[in-house]
């Protein structure tokens, strides 16, 4: 899909990142970003989103802000990346300072820890569902499915360190993907 | 100049930005060492308290550095600590994203994107498992996560805010009954 004909407005980008940032507990922004950016607004394709997600995970730094920088850069370059980053951080910055000022009152509220735990678990459910949706696309291509399962097992179940796992799987996955999508540059017939 | 607390914040935090490989959880140990043992900005007990606050508020758990900046030098300290943590890795990510997007449409770019996609999806599911493990909410956390998967399968257009409210309600109800 080509980029949107109308450039995405900086205010719309800021607003989305602000809301997602403010509502993210326990790291659940990814599924929400995907819904808004890919399905609701059509700013990125599915492929662009997931490859950006992998990039955001592999690069050092905070993964959620890396993802916002990736989306912002893709849509509006340097200004977009800055706006997305600031949008994502404004809400949490204000809330965390307010919470620190009122910590002892807050922790004494009945039900507060339960609400936080429930929100985090729901966010995880959203991530599972998104990962599974992506896996369904991979059924059509067996190597993709194997790479997906291997990544999940190595990181999620075995808890092996990210970098060596990705360093081994990425070249294999790219090699397996090489002949798949024909482009105008291709001369050989698969 | 090295005695200026704001400069000290930058010296401690900015390198951590680029050391956070595989997520912010890798910076907690070095951050604790620097802020509690070396600079003695906060006591060990305060550090854990700030950690808990950052965990229960929205946004990245690494907002912990914001709170440490706030303890050291008030609002300006909070601002400086936040920028010190997020600017270096964001600049790196920006450079990578720009390079990446510049070559869109070439054959190797398409292959790399196709190759990265299942890795991204696998990391996403693994990331969910890691959050549940960290939150330590036991069977209830898993039950709510899978209930949300079921709801999203049944109603793909359900709003995320509604799903989060469903999760919070189930937790409240179960905790009220079982304790």
Coordinates of C-alpha atoms in Angstrom, one line a residue:
Chain A
X1 CA 0.0 0.0 0.0
X2 CA 1.4 3.4 -0.9
X3 CA 1.7 6.0 1.8
X4 CA -1.5 8.0 2.4
X5 CA -2.0 10.7 -0.2
X6 CA -2.7 13.3 2.6
X7 CA 0.2 13.5 5.1
X8 CA -1.0 12.4 8.5
X9 CA -1.5 15.5 10.7
X10 CA 0.9 16.0 13.5
X11 CA -1.9 16.7 15.9
X12 CA -3.6 13.3 15.0
X13 CA -0.3 11.6 15.6
X14 CA 0.2 13.3 18.9
X15 CA -3.3 12.6 20.0
X16 CA -3.1 8.9 19.2
X17 CA 0.3 8.5 21.0
X18 CA -1.0 10.5 24.0
X19 CA -4.1 8.3 24.5
X20 CA -2.2 5.0 23.9
X21 CA 0.6 6.1 26.3
X22 CA -1.9 7.2 29.0
X23 CA -3.8 4.0 28.8
X24 CA -0.9 1.5 28.7
X25 CA -0.3 -0.5 31.8
X26 CA 2.3 -3.3 31.9
X27 CA 3.4 -2.8 28.3
X28 CA 0.2 -3.3 26.4
X29 CA 0.5 -0.5 23.9
X30 CA 1.5 -2.6 21.0
X31 CA -1.8 -4.2 20.2
X32 CA -3.6 -0.9 20.5
X33 CA -1.0 0.8 18.2
X34 CA -1.6 -2.0 15.7
X35 CA -5.3 -1.6 15.8
X36 CA -5.3 2.2 15.4
X37 CA -2.4 2.5 12.9
X38 CA -3.1 -0.5 10.6
X39 CA -6.8 -1.1 10.8
X40 CA -8.6 2.1 11.9
X41 CA -6.4 4.7 10.1
X42 CA -4.5 2.6 7.5
X43 CA -1.2 4.6 8.2
X44 CA 0.9 1.4 8.0
X45 CA 0.5 -2.0 6.3
X46 CA 0.6 -5.1 8.4
X47 CA 4.1 -6.0 7.1
X48 CA 5.4 -2.5 7.9
X49 CA 4.1 -2.7 11.4
X50 CA 5.5 -6.1 12.3
X51 CA 8.9 -5.5 10.7
X52 CA 9.0 -2.2 12.6
X53 CA 8.0 -4.0 15.8
X54 CA 10.9 -6.5 15.3
X55 CA 13.2 -3.5 14.7
X56 CA 12.0 -1.7 17.9
X57 CA 12.6 -4.9 19.9
X58 CA 16.1 -5.6 18.5
X59 CA 17.4 -2.0 18.9
X60 CA 18.5 -1.0 22.4
X61 CA 16.2 1.3 24.3
X62 CA 12.6 1.2 25.5
X63 CA 10.6 -0.9 23.0
X64 CA 7.3 1.1 23.2
X65 CA 9.0 4.4 22.6
X66 CA 11.1 2.8 19.8
X67 CA 7.8 1.7 18.2
X68 CA 6.4 5.2 18.4
X69 CA 9.6 6.7 16.9
X70 CA 9.3 4.1 14.1
X71 CA 5.7 5.0 13.3
X72 CA 6.3 8.8 13.6
X73 CA 9.4 8.5 11.3
X74 CA 7.5 6.5 8.8
X75 CA 4.6 9.0 8.6
X76 CA 6.3 12.4 9.0
X77 CA 10.1 12.0 9.3
X78 CA 12.1 13.6 12.1
X79 CA 9.2 15.9 13.2
X80 CA 6.8 13.0 13.3
X81 CA 9.2 10.8 15.3
X82 CA 9.6 13.7 17.8
X83 CA 5.9 14.4 18.1
X84 CA 5.1 10.6 18.5
X85 CA 7.7 10.3 21.3
X86 CA 6.6 13.4 23.2
X87 CA 2.9 12.3 22.7
X88 CA 3.6 8.9 24.2
X89 CA 5.5 10.3 27.2
X90 CA 3.4 13.3 28.2
X91 CA 0.7 11.5 29.9
X92 CA 2.8 8.9 31.8
X93 CA 5.2 11.7 32.9
X94 CA 2.4 13.7 34.5
X95 CA 0.7 10.7 36.1
X96 CA 3.9 9.1 37.5
X97 CA 4.8 12.4 39.3
X98 CA 1.3 12.8 40.6
X99 CA 1.3 9.1 41.8
X100 CA 4.6 9.6 43.5
X101 CA 3.3 12.6 45.4
X102 CA 0.2 10.6 46.5
X103 CA 1.8 7.2 46.8
X104 CA 0.7 6.3 50.3
X105 CA -2.9 7.3 49.8
X106 CA -3.0 5.5 46.4
X107 CA -1.6 2.2 47.6
X108 CA -4.2 2.2 50.5
X109 CA -7.1 2.4 48.0
X110 CA -9.0 -0.9 48.1
X111 CA -9.0 -2.6 44.8
X112 CA -6.2 -0.5 43.3
X113 CA -3.7 -3.4 42.9
X114 CA -6.5 -5.6 41.4
X115 CA -7.4 -3.0 38.8
X116 CA -3.8 -2.6 37.8
X117 CA -3.3 -6.4 37.5
X118 CA -6.5 -6.8 35.5
X119 CA -5.6 -4.1 33.1
X120 CA -2.1 -5.6 32.5
X121 CA -3.6 -9.1 32.0
X122 CA -6.1 -7.7 29.5
X123 CA -3.3 -5.9 27.6
X124 CA -1.4 -9.2 27.4
X125 CA -4.5 -10.9 26.0
X126 CA -4.6 -8.2 23.3
X127 CA -0.9 -9.0 22.5
X128 CA -1.6 -12.7 22.3
X129 CA -4.5 -12.2 19.9
X130 CA -2.4 -9.9 17.7
X131 CA 0.4 -12.4 17.6
X132 CA -2.0 -15.2 16.7
X133 CA -3.6 -13.1 14.0
X134 CA -0.2 -12.7 12.5
X135 CA 0.5 -16.4 12.9
X136 CA -2.6 -17.2 10.8
X137 CA -1.0 -15.4 7.9
X138 CA 2.1 -17.4 8.4
X139 CA 0.3 -20.8 8.0
X140 CA 0.5 -20.3 4.3
X141 CA 4.3 -20.3 4.5
X142 CA 5.7 -23.1 6.6
X143 CA 9.2 -21.5 7.2
X144 CA 7.5 -18.4 8.7
X145 CA 5.5 -20.5 11.0
X146 CA 8.6 -22.3 12.2
X147 CA 10.4 -19.1 12.8
X148 CA 7.5 -17.7 14.7
X149 CA 7.2 -20.7 16.9
X150 CA 11.0 -20.9 17.4
X151 CA 11.1 -17.2 18.4
X152 CA 8.3 -17.6 20.9
X153 CA 9.7 -20.8 22.5
X154 CA 13.3 -19.5 22.8
X155 CA 12.3 -16.1 24.3
X156 CA 8.9 -16.8 26.0
X157 CA 9.4 -20.3 27.3
X158 CA 13.1 -21.0 27.5
X159 CA 13.8 -17.3 28.4
X160 CA 17.0 -17.3 26.4
X161 CA 18.6 -13.8 25.8
X162 CA 17.1 -11.9 23.0
X163 CA 20.1 -10.9 21.0
X164 CA 21.7 -14.4 20.3
X165 CA 18.2 -15.8 19.5
X166 CA 17.5 -13.0 17.0
X167 CA 21.0 -13.1 15.6
X168 CA 20.5 -16.8 14.7
X169 CA 16.9 -16.7 13.5
X170 CA 16.9 -13.5 11.5
X171 CA 19.3 -14.6 8.7
X172 CA 17.5 -18.0 8.4
X173 CA 14.1 -16.2 8.2
X174 CA 15.3 -13.7 5.6
X175 CA 16.9 -16.5 3.5
X176 CA 13.6 -18.4 3.6
X177 CA 11.7 -15.3 2.7
X178 CA 14.0 -14.4 -0.2
X179 CA 12.3 -16.1 -3.2
X180 CA 8.8 -15.4 -2.0
X181 CA 7.6 -12.1 -3.3
X182 CA 8.7 -11.5 -6.9
X183 CA 9.7 -7.9 -7.6
X184 CA 10.5 -6.2 -10.9
X185 CA 14.2 -6.7 -10.2
X186 CA 13.8 -10.5 -10.4
X187 CA 15.1 -12.2 -13.5
X188 CA 15.0 -15.8 -12.4
X189 CA 11.7 -17.7 -12.5
X190 CA 10.9 -19.5 -9.2
Chain B
X1 CA 30.5 21.0 36.8
X2 CA 30.5 17.3 37.7
X3 CA 28.9 18.3 41.0
X4 CA 25.8 19.7 39.3
X5 CA 23.0 17.1 40.1
X6 CA 21.5 17.6 36.7
X7 CA 24.8 16.8 34.9
X8 CA 25.2 13.8 37.2
X9 CA 21.7 12.5 36.3
X10 CA 22.6 12.7 32.6
X11 CA 26.0 10.9 33.2
X12 CA 24.2 8.1 35.0
X13 CA 21.1 7.7 32.9
X14 CA 22.1 8.5 29.3
X15 CA 24.4 5.5 28.9
X16 CA 21.6 3.2 30.2
X17 CA 19.5 4.3 27.3
X18 CA 21.7 2.4 24.9
X19 CA 22.3 -0.5 27.3
X20 CA 18.7 -1.4 27.5
X21 CA 18.8 -4.3 25.1
X22 CA 15.7 -6.4 25.0
X23 CA 13.6 -4.0 26.9
X24 CA 13.8 -1.7 29.9
X25 CA 14.1 -4.5 32.5
X26 CA 17.8 -4.8 31.8
X27 CA 18.5 -1.3 33.2
X28 CA 17.0 -1.8 36.6
X29 CA 20.1 -3.5 38.2
X30 CA 22.7 -0.9 37.0
X31 CA 20.3 1.9 37.8
X32 CA 19.9 0.7 41.3
X33 CA 23.6 0.3 41.8
X34 CA 24.3 3.9 40.6
X35 CA 21.4 5.7 42.3
X36 CA 21.5 3.8 45.7
X37 CA 25.1 2.7 46.2
X38 CA 27.2 5.2 44.2
X39 CA 25.3 8.5 44.3
X40 CA 23.1 7.7 47.2
X41 CA 20.2 9.7 45.8
X42 CA 17.6 7.3 47.3
X43 CA 17.7 4.6 49.9
X44 CA 17.2 1.0 48.9
X45 CA 13.7 1.1 50.3
X46 CA 12.8 4.3 48.4
X47 CA 14.1 2.7 45.2
X48 CA 11.7 -0.2 45.6
X49 CA 8.9 2.2 46.3
X50 CA 9.6 4.2 43.2
X51 CA 9.9 1.0 41.2
X52 CA 6.4 0.0 42.4
X53 CA 4.9 3.4 41.5
X54 CA 6.4 3.3 38.0
X55 CA 5.0 -0.2 37.6
X56 CA 1.4 0.7 38.6
X57 CA 1.2 3.9 36.6
X58 CA 0.7 3.9 32.8
X59 CA 3.6 4.1 30.4
X60 CA 6.9 2.3 30.2
X61 CA 8.2 0.9 33.5
X62 CA 11.3 2.9 32.8
X63 CA 9.5 6.0 34.0
X64 CA 11.3 4.9 37.2
X65 CA 14.2 7.2 36.0
X66 CA 11.7 10.1 35.9
X67 CA 11.0 9.6 39.6
X68 CA 14.7 9.3 40.5
X69 CA 15.2 12.7 38.7
X70 CA 12.3 14.1 40.6
X71 CA 13.9 13.0 44.0
X72 CA 17.2 14.5 43.0
X73 CA 16.2 17.9 41.6
X74 CA 12.4 18.3 41.6
X75 CA 10.5 18.9 38.4
X76 CA 13.5 19.9 36.3
X77 CA 15.3 16.8 37.5
X78 CA 12.4 14.7 36.4
X79 CA 12.4 16.3 33.0
X80 CA 16.2 15.9 32.6
X81 CA 16.1 12.3 33.7
X82 CA 13.3 11.5 31.3
X83 CA 15.0 13.1 28.3
X84 CA 18.4 11.5 29.2
X85 CA 16.8 8.1 29.1
X86 CA 14.7 8.5 26.0
X87 CA 16.7 10.7 23.6
X88 CA 19.7 8.5 22.9
X89 CA 17.8 5.3 22.0
X90 CA 15.2 7.3 20.1
X91 CA 17.9 9.0 18.0
X92 CA 19.3 5.6 17.2
X93 CA 15.9 4.1 16.4
X94 CA 15.1 7.1 14.2
X95 CA 18.3 6.6 12.2
X96 CA 17.5 2.9 11.8
X97 CA 13.9 3.6 10.8
X98 CA 14.9 6.2 8.3
X99 CA 17.6 4.0 6.7
X100 CA 15.1 1.2 6.7
X101 CA 12.3 3.1 5.0
X102 CA 14.5 4.7 2.4
X103 CA 15.2 1.4 0.8
X104 CA 11.5 0.4 0.7
X105 CA 10.6 -1.4 -2.5
X106 CA 14.0 -3.0 -3.2
X107 CA 14.2 -6.8 -3.4
X108 CA 16.3 -7.2 -0.3
X109 CA 14.2 -4.8 1.7
X110 CA 11.1 -6.9 0.9
X111 CA 12.9 -10.1 1.9
X112 CA 14.2 -8.7 5.2
X113 CA 10.7 -7.3 6.0
X114 CA 9.1 -10.7 5.2
X115 CA 11.8 -12.4 7.3
X116 CA 11.4 -10.0 10.3
X117 CA 7.7 -10.3 10.4
X118 CA 7.4 -13.8 12.0
X119 CA 10.1 -12.8 14.4
X120 CA 8.1 -9.7 15.4
X121 CA 5.0 -11.8 15.9
X122 CA 6.9 -14.5 18.0
X123 CA 8.5 -11.7 20.1
X124 CA 5.0 -10.2 20.7
X125 CA 3.6 -13.5 22.1
X126 CA 6.7 -14.0 24.1
X127 CA 6.5 -10.5 25.4
X128 CA 3.0 -11.1 26.7
X129 CA 4.2 -14.2 28.5
X130 CA 7.0 -12.2 30.1
X131 CA 4.6 -9.5 31.3
X132 CA 2.4 -12.1 33.0
X133 CA 5.4 -13.6 34.6
X134 CA 6.6 -10.2 35.9
X135 CA 3.1 -9.2 37.1
X136 CA 3.0 -12.4 39.1
X137 CA -0.8 -12.6 39.1
X138 CA -0.9 -16.3 38.8
X139 CA -3.8 -18.3 37.1
X140 CA -6.1 -15.3 37.2
X141 CA -3.7 -13.3 34.9
X142 CA -3.6 -16.1 32.4
X143 CA -7.4 -16.6 32.6
X144 CA -8.1 -13.0 31.9
X145 CA -5.6 -12.9 29.0
X146 CA -7.2 -15.8 27.3
X147 CA -10.7 -14.5 28.0
X148 CA -9.6 -11.3 26.2
X149 CA -8.4 -13.4 23.3
X150 CA -11.8 -15.1 23.1
X151 CA -13.7 -11.8 23.3
X152 CA -11.5 -10.4 20.5
X153 CA -12.1 -13.4 18.3
X154 CA -15.9 -13.0 18.9
X155 CA -15.9 -9.2 18.5
X156 CA -12.8 -8.1 16.6
X157 CA -13.9 -4.5 16.6
X158 CA -14.2 -4.2 20.4
X159 CA -12.5 -1.1 21.7
X160 CA -9.2 -1.6 23.6
X161 CA -10.5 0.7 26.4
X162 CA -13.5 -1.7 26.9
X163 CA -11.2 -4.7 26.9
X164 CA -9.0 -3.2 29.6
X165 CA -12.1 -2.4 31.7
X166 CA -13.3 -6.0 31.3
X167 CA -9.9 -7.2 32.6
X168 CA -10.0 -4.8 35.6
X169 CA -13.6 -5.9 36.4
X170 CA -12.8 -9.6 36.4
X171 CA -9.8 -9.0 38.7
X172 CA -11.9 -6.9 41.1
X173 CA -14.7 -9.4 41.2
X174 CA -12.5 -12.4 41.7
X175 CA -10.3 -10.7 44.4
X176 CA -13.5 -9.6 46.2
X177 CA -14.7 -13.1 46.3
X178 CA -11.5 -15.1 46.9
X179 CA -9.4 -12.3 48.5

